[in-house]
Amino acid sequence: MKLSEFDLIHSFKKFQNLSPHVIKGIGDDAAVLELDKKCYQLLTTDMLVESVHFLKGHPARQVGHKALACNISDIAAMGGKPLVAVVSLGIPEDVTAAYIQSVYQGMHACAKKFGVSIVGGDTVKADKLVINVALLGEVEQKYLVTRDGAKPGDRIFVTGPLGGSLTSGRHLTFTPRIKEAQWLVENCKPSSMMDISDGLAGDLRHILKASNVGATIREADIPKNAGVTTAQALSDGEDFELLFTLSPLRAKKLGVSLKIKAFEIGTIIAAPKVLLIEDISGQIAPIKAKGYTHF
Amino acid sequence: MKLSEFDLIHSFKKFQNLSPHVIKGIGDDAAVLELDKKCYQLLTTDMLVESVHFLKGHPARQVGHKALACNISDIAAMGGKPLVAVVSLGIPEDVTAAYIQSVYQGMHACAKKFGVSIVGGDTVKADKLVINVALLGEVEQKYLVTRDGAKPGDRIFVTGPLGGSLTSGRHLTFTPRIKEAQWLVENCKPSSMMDISDGLAGDLRHILKASNVGATIREADIPKNAGVTTAQALSDGEDFELLFTLSPLRAKKLGVSLKIKAFEIGTIIAAPKVLLIEDISGQIAPIKAKGYTHF
């Protein structure tokens, strides 16, 4: 498989066959559907594969949690609330029923916490454990946030410290930022938002591309987990924090309210797709790599 | 993994945490949701795994067709129409981009034929090719058909010949019975319906269990594909024909109209979960196996 995931998703776009009720198809955290007058519906899916997204030795409950939580994070990133999920399990012969029960317990605990109903699924044989969750959510039309609304001058925020998620195990236990996203859309509507799954630099590029703008971020202001370098904070995946932009006025409002944890890390600029970083000494240089950073 | 799929799905039920908008959760062809006043929404998912549901040598377009078509078949079985799908692909390193493109072409052709929009998805690394489709559909509330409405005296029908789907390759090219299901719900509403994916005997048992009734089917009347024995017609999986029941009055209406292909194969009886077969010579005996038949 020579194509990168991004190229591949992009190539799928041409196979879209959108009906009038599809407001937004491939290319955001979730698809946006208009099947109701007041709310948009949001549909998203994520597949976790053993040895890629989790290891055989990882606690089953955490694996179950992650499988649902990463979908909830996608719904949060659109400003929505999760509603119902269907779960497919590909189960190898050497996996015990007790392990699968624990996966389900972890998923169920997460579902309960976020008001999700698990309403169906499929179980099949597989060589390695595969868990696919598809999640349907909804968002009041006025609260929908996509990736394409960032404007020059907007401030850039993240909801928590970045980096080291995979090595620390946080990728299995993270809390999807539903509460934060709800507060944001209700109180100071972001101009763009997404969740950080591929690393700050890579994901910010998605916003820049969708919004046709650029950005400067400040190394000193990027919140980092303990023991994490700036390079790791920029490129490590699976943080599942929210990345969002606010107009200067709304950024001020957020700063005053302090109702949610948020860190201002930079500013949107006009130059399309240009992504700059101001280092600790005040020097500004482009971040070159896609999804990675090489200083 | 010692539990059978059915036991496993059953065990998941206790993890359901149903909200008021969930009309029907785990245990039918699709979940039924009430998010709109006029229509119910239907949500279903199916996972296909290389070497289990298709082989490496199978044509990629057909594999793509099957991945979506088996979900459409689930929506048909509820009396609904498919709307939007999200697709997850687990892709091994040795699979070419051209193969994946062909999988998508097959899926897209099927989507176009049945009015489905593919609106998003996920692509991940995997050891073997895994394709998961989640499909959202809708059904007018008055047209919803579930598995639990079969009554003693109802006639049992299937929409086409059974057996040999896996050996003949039909499981990769079948036509989901949307047209037939739509005609049925609009003209002679079935008392129960499902699609045949685990074999006639096994799937009929699902209807019997859900409806708390029994059935007698007639060997002579079971439509069979060429070269298929009765045992195979009863137990082979992945036929994707509809299995449905009609009141005697409506069965007569169907017989007169002949607008869709349908074969009357037996009658619902009062005795719960009893499944009998009348052989060619007129002898009646129970079909013992679950999902298989052993004469």
XYZ file of C-alpha atoms in Angstrom:
590
model
C 0.000 0.000 0.000
C 1.922 2.994 -1.256
C -0.708 5.704 -0.810
C -0.813 7.551 2.485
C -4.081 7.464 4.378
C -4.721 11.058 3.485
C -4.255 10.471 -0.236
C -6.484 7.461 0.034
C -9.303 9.294 1.796
C -8.915 12.028 -0.762
C -9.189 9.555 -3.608
C -12.371 8.170 -2.067
C -14.006 11.569 -2.399
C -14.565 11.026 -6.086
C -16.673 8.012 -5.231
C -19.026 10.079 -3.145
C -22.539 10.204 -4.479
C -24.076 12.795 -2.255
C -27.800 13.148 -1.729
C -29.460 16.434 -0.786
C -29.591 15.400 2.873
C -25.778 15.173 3.068
C -24.487 18.562 4.284
C -20.877 17.447 4.558
C -19.357 14.168 3.404
C -15.793 12.880 3.544
C -13.156 15.246 4.944
C -14.175 16.324 8.446
C -14.323 14.552 11.811
C -17.827 13.311 11.045
C -20.286 13.469 8.175
C -23.145 15.960 8.549
C -26.660 14.923 7.561
C -29.901 16.856 7.449
C -32.631 14.388 8.266
C -34.420 16.573 10.777
C -35.368 20.247 10.800
C -33.687 21.397 14.012
C -30.620 19.190 14.238
C -28.010 17.902 11.924
C -27.049 14.319 12.418
C -23.410 13.330 12.615
C -22.054 9.968 11.556
C -18.512 8.776 12.158
C -16.604 5.503 12.324
C -13.232 4.325 13.613
C -11.524 0.965 13.346
C -9.030 -0.280 15.936
C -6.731 -3.148 15.023
C -4.676 -5.216 17.467
C -0.917 -4.507 17.180
C -1.680 -1.176 15.460
C -3.972 0.729 17.845
C -3.588 -1.443 20.903
C -1.489 -4.412 21.973
C -2.497 -7.870 23.083
C -1.319 -7.093 26.617
C -3.393 -3.934 26.997
C -6.260 -4.112 29.491
C -9.418 -5.172 27.656
C -11.596 -2.573 29.388
C -9.297 0.197 28.207
C -9.329 -1.153 24.665
C -13.134 -1.085 24.749
C -13.105 2.424 26.162
C -10.789 3.652 23.430
C -12.842 2.101 20.621
C -15.893 4.139 21.581
C -14.140 7.210 23.008
C -12.265 8.017 19.788
C -15.612 8.137 17.975
C -17.135 10.323 20.704
C -14.150 12.631 20.245
C -15.061 12.995 16.546
C -18.623 13.978 17.450
C -17.322 16.455 20.059
C -15.102 18.014 17.390
C -18.197 18.920 15.351
C -19.922 20.510 18.363
C -22.320 17.578 18.683
C -23.579 15.054 21.188
C -23.217 11.292 20.665
C -26.397 9.194 20.570
C -26.166 5.616 19.315
C -23.399 3.258 18.282
C -23.071 -0.034 16.433
C -20.049 -2.200 17.131
C -18.343 -4.783 14.910
C -15.890 -7.204 16.444
C -13.448 -9.380 14.510
C -12.413 -12.028 17.036
C -9.434 -14.421 16.766
C -9.841 -17.979 18.026
C -7.355 -17.541 20.860
C -9.240 -14.658 22.447
C -11.298 -15.687 25.466
C -14.936 -14.807 26.002
C -13.879 -13.135 29.275
C -11.597 -10.787 27.350
C -14.400 -9.824 24.957
C -16.768 -9.283 27.891
C -14.201 -6.908 29.399
C -13.861 -5.047 26.104
C -17.617 -4.608 26.207
C -17.591 -3.525 29.826
C -15.095 -0.798 29.009
C -17.166 0.286 26.051
C -20.351 0.219 28.079
C -18.890 2.312 30.895
C -17.818 4.905 28.342
C -21.232 4.728 26.636
C -23.020 5.272 29.931
C -20.834 8.218 30.868
C -21.540 9.985 27.579
C -25.178 8.981 27.099
C -24.542 6.621 24.186
C -26.762 3.611 23.428
C -25.010 0.635 21.853
C -27.795 -0.632 19.614
C -26.342 -3.379 17.477
C -23.352 -4.872 15.807
C -21.670 -7.756 14.115
C -19.253 -10.397 15.363
C -17.018 -12.262 12.956
C -13.900 -14.395 12.939
C -10.568 -12.648 12.356
C -6.835 -13.328 12.720
C -6.301 -10.370 15.027
C -8.793 -8.538 17.193
C -10.508 -5.775 15.207
C -13.037 -3.408 16.764
C -15.055 -1.066 14.610
C -17.469 1.439 16.097
C -19.844 3.599 14.070
C -21.415 6.409 16.056
C -24.430 8.543 15.259
C -24.767 11.878 16.986
C -26.578 15.138 16.533
C -25.844 18.817 16.706
C -28.185 21.792 16.742
C -27.699 23.417 13.359
C -26.489 26.699 14.904
C -23.818 24.858 16.913
C -22.196 22.899 14.072
C -18.453 23.564 13.800
C -16.388 22.303 10.869
C -12.753 22.652 9.868
C -13.194 25.290 7.229
C -14.102 28.469 9.093
C -10.744 29.699 10.464
C -10.027 33.365 9.564
C -6.788 35.388 9.646
C -6.420 36.887 13.106
C -8.274 34.035 14.837
C -6.534 32.643 17.888
C -5.616 28.938 17.993
C -6.330 26.843 21.083
C -5.942 23.307 22.377
C -7.807 21.845 25.354
C -4.913 20.070 27.037
C -1.256 19.074 27.068
C 0.020 17.183 24.042
C 2.473 14.397 23.202
C 3.440 11.023 24.590
C -0.084 9.613 24.450
C 0.990 6.314 22.913
C 4.016 5.714 25.156
C 2.210 6.715 28.358
C -0.948 4.706 27.674
C -3.143 7.830 27.741
C -4.449 6.865 24.275
C -6.355 4.065 26.024
C -7.841 6.100 28.869
C -8.407 9.615 27.528
C -11.610 11.549 28.128
C -13.269 12.736 24.915
C -13.809 16.499 25.158
C -17.594 16.549 24.870
C -18.071 18.845 27.879
C -15.511 21.332 26.577
C -16.906 21.274 23.037
C -20.452 21.793 24.293
C -19.408 24.738 26.410
C -17.513 26.209 23.468
C -20.326 26.008 20.928
C -22.845 27.363 23.416
C -20.694 30.229 24.695
C -18.071 31.324 22.181
C -18.626 29.509 18.954
C -15.308 28.378 17.444
C -14.653 29.330 13.830
C -13.127 25.869 13.285
C -12.545 22.768 15.379
C -11.219 19.208 15.172
C -9.784 16.617 17.490
C -6.062 15.915 17.510
C -5.560 12.331 16.436
C -2.617 12.600 14.019
C -0.560 15.133 16.003
C -0.922 18.904 16.385
C 1.083 19.859 13.285
C -0.633 17.381 10.992
C -4.111 18.148 12.245
C -3.641 21.912 12.238
C -2.691 21.516 8.576
C -6.120 19.987 7.948
C -7.756 23.127 9.343
C -5.406 25.369 7.330
C -6.164 23.482 4.142
C -9.916 23.408 4.693
C -9.997 27.105 5.660
C -7.406 28.211 3.063
C -5.315 30.054 5.654
C -1.992 29.657 7.469
C -0.886 29.758 11.097
C 1.895 30.750 13.422
C 2.166 28.807 16.662
C 4.410 29.646 19.601
C 6.643 26.893 20.964
C 6.584 28.430 24.451
C 2.784 28.251 24.622
C 2.255 24.668 23.464
C 1.151 22.694 26.533
C 3.167 19.503 26.813
C 2.835 16.370 28.847
C 5.693 15.557 31.243
C 8.878 14.449 29.482
C 7.609 15.387 26.035
C 9.719 17.436 23.591
C 8.219 20.108 21.348
C 8.794 17.840 18.365
C 6.782 15.097 20.061
C 4.029 17.519 21.091
C 3.749 18.538 17.436
C 3.843 15.096 15.900
C 2.695 12.437 18.384
C -0.712 11.031 17.579
C -3.830 10.134 19.543
C -3.921 13.068 21.987
C -7.684 13.436 21.415
C -7.605 16.996 22.696
C -9.628 19.577 20.772
C -7.882 21.983 18.429
C -10.000 25.058 17.698
C -9.914 28.667 16.565
C -11.742 31.694 17.961
C -12.110 35.249 16.699
C -10.033 37.691 18.809
C -13.197 38.895 20.559
C -14.335 35.397 21.464
C -10.800 34.445 22.480
C -10.976 37.263 25.026
C -14.321 35.952 26.282
C -12.867 32.475 26.725
C -9.880 33.930 28.577
C -12.142 35.786 31.003
C -14.533 32.916 31.670
C -12.007 30.154 32.335
C -14.879 27.669 32.381
C -12.911 25.118 30.427
C -9.226 24.300 30.228
C -7.803 25.824 27.032
C -4.374 26.958 25.955
C -3.858 29.678 23.350
C -0.979 28.515 21.164
C -0.950 30.813 18.136
C -2.726 32.861 15.497
C -4.231 32.205 12.079
C -2.508 34.117 9.242
C -3.647 34.852 5.703
C -0.979 32.921 3.749
C -2.645 29.673 2.666
C -1.238 26.455 4.169
C 1.820 28.188 5.674
C 2.535 26.750 9.110
C 5.152 28.607 11.153
C 6.531 28.085 14.630
C 8.094 30.786 16.803
C 10.683 29.076 18.975
C 11.600 29.940 22.547
C 14.234 32.456 21.338
C 11.719 34.272 19.122
C 12.930 32.831 15.791
C 10.208 31.964 13.311
C 10.584 29.015 10.911
C 8.267 26.819 8.887
C 7.213 23.422 10.218
C 8.013 21.327 7.195
C 6.852 17.791 7.726
C 3.299 16.608 7.187
C 2.108 15.144 10.440
C 5.684 15.118 11.754
C 8.054 17.901 12.584
C 11.779 18.023 11.912
C 13.477 21.006 13.476
C -13.344 -18.065 21.659
C -15.793 -20.615 22.933
C -19.043 -18.666 22.720
C -20.993 -18.826 19.506
C -21.760 -15.552 17.782
C -25.357 -15.796 18.854
C -24.458 -16.285 22.508
C -22.070 -13.405 22.243
C -24.599 -11.015 20.731
C -27.032 -12.129 23.372
C -24.518 -11.415 26.114
C -23.992 -7.928 24.713
C -27.640 -7.164 25.274
C -27.045 -6.657 28.952
C -24.635 -3.865 28.092
C -27.295 -1.963 26.240
C -28.141 1.352 27.754
C -31.125 2.368 25.737
C -32.328 5.935 25.408
C -35.951 6.849 24.703
C -35.165 7.348 21.002
C -34.109 3.706 20.614
C -37.160 1.738 19.488
C -35.273 -1.501 18.962
C -31.675 -2.278 19.883
C -29.630 -5.449 19.513
C -31.421 -8.478 18.080
C -32.876 -7.578 14.695
C -31.378 -6.908 11.267
C -30.912 -3.244 12.158
C -31.459 -1.004 15.152
C -34.556 1.208 15.048
C -34.293 4.833 16.178
C -36.904 7.540 16.537
C -35.163 10.786 15.759
C -37.828 12.133 13.471
C -41.627 12.239 13.611
C -42.521 10.473 10.388
C -39.719 8.001 9.911
C -37.732 5.649 12.031
C -34.079 5.551 11.317
C -32.301 2.237 10.881
C -28.668 1.639 11.710
C -26.741 -1.515 10.869
C -23.141 -2.611 10.469
C -21.290 -5.571 8.949
C -17.638 -6.480 8.986
C -15.999 -8.504 6.199
C -12.648 -10.130 6.865
C -10.290 -11.548 4.214
C -10.135 -15.376 4.320
C -13.447 -15.479 6.231
C -15.939 -13.571 4.065
C -13.905 -13.303 0.893
C -10.609 -14.627 -0.403
C -7.536 -12.823 -1.603
C -8.212 -13.956 -5.163
C -11.775 -12.673 -5.288
C -12.391 -9.731 -7.639
C -11.979 -6.491 -5.681
C -15.086 -4.893 -7.173
C -17.206 -7.825 -6.006
C -15.697 -7.630 -2.522
C -16.621 -3.946 -2.389
C -20.105 -4.720 -3.657
C -20.625 -7.370 -1.003
C -19.432 -5.130 1.848
C -22.156 -2.600 1.144
C -24.831 -4.945 -0.243
C -25.013 -7.084 2.906
C -25.776 -3.934 4.896
C -28.401 -2.837 2.364
C -29.937 -6.278 2.741
C -30.302 -5.627 6.496
C -32.111 -2.345 5.840
C -34.363 -4.070 3.275
C -35.242 -6.701 5.876
C -36.710 -3.979 8.119
C -38.797 -2.530 5.281
C -36.513 0.473 4.953
C -34.482 2.386 2.426
C -30.720 2.856 2.751
C -29.385 6.430 2.925
C -25.785 6.978 4.019
C -22.809 4.761 4.798
C -19.438 5.118 6.476
C -16.683 2.697 5.530
C -13.668 1.536 7.546
C -10.837 -0.232 5.765
C -8.067 -2.186 7.469
C -5.400 -2.488 4.774
C -2.383 -4.839 4.775
C 0.899 -3.575 3.390
C 0.906 -5.969 0.444
C -2.426 -4.725 -0.914
C -2.058 -2.358 -3.862
C -3.758 1.007 -4.140
C -5.326 -0.254 -7.386
C -6.998 -3.108 -5.499
C -8.425 -0.698 -2.922
C -9.642 1.596 -5.687
C -11.459 -1.370 -7.225
C -13.013 -2.272 -3.880
C -14.300 1.295 -3.759
C -15.538 1.171 -7.332
C -17.588 -1.920 -6.518
C -18.949 -0.280 -3.406
C -19.715 2.916 -5.258
C -21.559 1.151 -8.060
C -23.704 -0.594 -5.473
C -24.209 2.692 -3.596
C -25.321 4.443 -6.749
C -27.736 1.684 -7.676
C -29.448 1.834 -4.281
C -29.266 5.581 -3.639
C -26.671 5.372 -0.882
C -24.195 8.179 -0.142
C -20.821 7.091 1.216
C -20.089 9.993 3.542
C -16.962 9.115 5.468
C -14.764 6.458 6.926
C -11.490 5.417 8.379
C -8.437 3.719 6.887
C -5.986 1.879 9.102
C -3.210 -0.669 8.839
C -4.117 -4.329 9.322
C -2.638 -7.786 8.725
C -5.511 -8.883 6.522
C -7.971 -6.796 4.578
C -10.958 -5.848 6.768
C -13.912 -3.866 5.474
C -16.525 -2.529 7.832
C -19.587 -0.688 6.580
C -22.114 1.039 8.813
C -25.301 2.022 7.040
C -28.006 4.439 8.107
C -31.416 4.076 6.531
C -34.976 5.076 7.211
C -38.406 3.526 7.158
C -41.831 5.116 7.391
C -43.118 4.132 10.798
C -46.108 2.288 9.341
C -43.836 0.191 7.105
C -41.398 -1.046 9.780
C -41.181 -4.850 9.881
C -39.323 -6.694 12.637
C -38.774 -10.359 13.462
C -41.294 -10.632 16.262
C -44.681 -10.393 14.577
C -45.195 -13.892 13.099
C -48.548 -15.467 14.114
C -49.786 -19.078 13.965
C -51.339 -19.644 10.561
C -49.102 -17.110 8.803
C -47.507 -18.349 5.611
C -43.719 -18.402 5.284
C -42.022 -17.114 2.136
C -38.569 -16.630 0.666
C -37.743 -14.353 -2.272
C -35.462 -16.688 -4.181
C -33.641 -20.015 -4.461
C -31.351 -20.949 -1.595
C -28.030 -22.700 -1.006
C -24.597 -22.833 -2.578
C -24.030 -19.084 -2.324
C -20.492 -19.436 -0.996
C -19.361 -22.141 -3.420
C -20.923 -20.486 -6.478
C -19.650 -16.987 -5.716
C -23.194 -15.574 -5.522
C -22.362 -14.229 -2.045
C -20.176 -11.654 -3.806
C -22.642 -10.558 -6.467
C -26.113 -10.869 -4.952
C -28.751 -8.181 -5.299
C -30.103 -6.955 -1.954
C -33.901 -7.279 -1.996
C -34.786 -3.621 -1.501
C -37.289 -3.568 -4.372
C -39.057 -6.684 -3.110
C -39.125 -5.460 0.491
C -40.503 -2.069 -0.554
C -43.227 -3.677 -2.581
C -44.085 -5.986 0.304
C -44.371 -3.300 2.989
C -46.407 -1.066 0.691
C -48.773 -3.760 -0.557
C -49.095 -6.663 1.854
C -47.278 -5.826 5.013
C -45.356 -8.860 6.297
C -45.916 -9.875 9.921
C -42.178 -10.576 10.227
C -39.165 -10.353 7.969
C -35.393 -10.847 7.955
C -32.662 -11.545 5.454
C -31.134 -14.996 5.205
C -27.473 -14.718 6.075
C -26.934 -17.736 8.356
C -29.034 -20.237 6.380
C -32.803 -20.732 6.192
C -33.104 -23.022 9.232
C -30.963 -20.871 11.489
C -32.571 -17.625 10.462
C -36.127 -18.963 10.610
C -35.319 -19.936 14.199
C -34.576 -16.278 14.923
C -38.071 -15.336 13.770
C -39.600 -18.215 15.757
C -37.758 -17.175 18.896
C -38.565 -13.470 18.525
C -42.227 -14.207 17.743
C -42.572 -17.082 20.243
C -44.036 -19.426 17.625
C -43.002 -22.511 15.639
C -43.053 -23.463 11.969
C -43.515 -26.308 9.538
C -41.753 -25.990 6.221
C -42.210 -28.259 3.212
C -39.114 -29.725 1.610
C -40.806 -29.894 -1.780
C -41.502 -26.158 -1.778
C -38.069 -24.858 -0.773
C -36.583 -23.210 -3.878
C -33.044 -24.432 -4.408
C -30.178 -23.297 -6.549
C -28.867 -25.793 -9.129
C -26.971 -28.711 -7.598
C -27.987 -27.828 -4.043
C -29.360 -30.446 -1.624
C -32.179 -29.702 0.813
C -29.671 -29.853 3.655
C -27.565 -27.202 1.948
C -30.597 -25.040 1.170
C -31.435 -25.148 4.883
C -27.987 -24.498 6.249
C -25.814 -22.682 3.709
C -25.198 -19.093 4.639
C -25.126 -15.771 2.791
C -28.126 -16.258 0.501
C -29.317 -12.709 1.279
C -32.838 -13.550 0.151
C -35.696 -12.248 2.291
C -37.509 -14.594 4.647
C -40.927 -13.259 5.622
C -44.353 -14.218 6.913
C -47.789 -13.068 5.754
C -51.252 -13.571 7.198
C -53.271 -16.073 5.091
C -55.262 -13.195 3.572
C -52.193 -11.264 2.575
C -50.510 -14.433 1.341
C -53.410 -14.815 -1.069
C -52.973 -11.217 -2.212
C -49.305 -11.824 -2.886
C -50.125 -14.980 -4.818
C -52.567 -13.145 -7.053
C -50.401 -10.106 -7.732
C -47.153 -11.884 -8.624
C -45.409 -8.506 -8.655
C -42.350 -9.923 -6.917
C -40.717 -13.319 -6.948
C -41.696 -15.191 -3.781
C -41.960 -18.848 -2.822
C -44.344 -20.079 -0.124
C -42.431 -22.693 1.858
C -44.477 -23.364 4.994
C -46.720 -22.200 7.817
C -46.246 -20.725 11.272
C -47.552 -22.955 14.102
C -48.332 -22.159 17.719
C -45.738 -24.378 19.439
C -42.903 -22.067 20.454
C -39.548 -22.615 18.721
C -40.598 -25.933 17.174
C -39.230 -26.162 13.643
C -40.559 -29.055 11.559
C -39.931 -30.145 8.009
C -42.322 -32.184 5.876
C -40.201 -34.244 3.503
C -41.026 -35.196 -0.074
C -42.785 -38.385 1.133
C -45.010 -36.427 3.548
C -43.145 -37.419 6.716
C -42.799 -34.666 9.297
C -39.708 -34.437 11.540
C -37.975 -31.757 13.571
C -34.984 -29.914 12.140
C -32.618 -30.339 15.020
C -29.497 -28.361 14.400
C -29.113 -24.667 15.069
C -28.133 -23.030 11.826
C -27.386 -26.457 10.324
C -29.589 -29.354 9.455
C -28.859 -33.042 9.982
C -31.452 -35.337 8.443
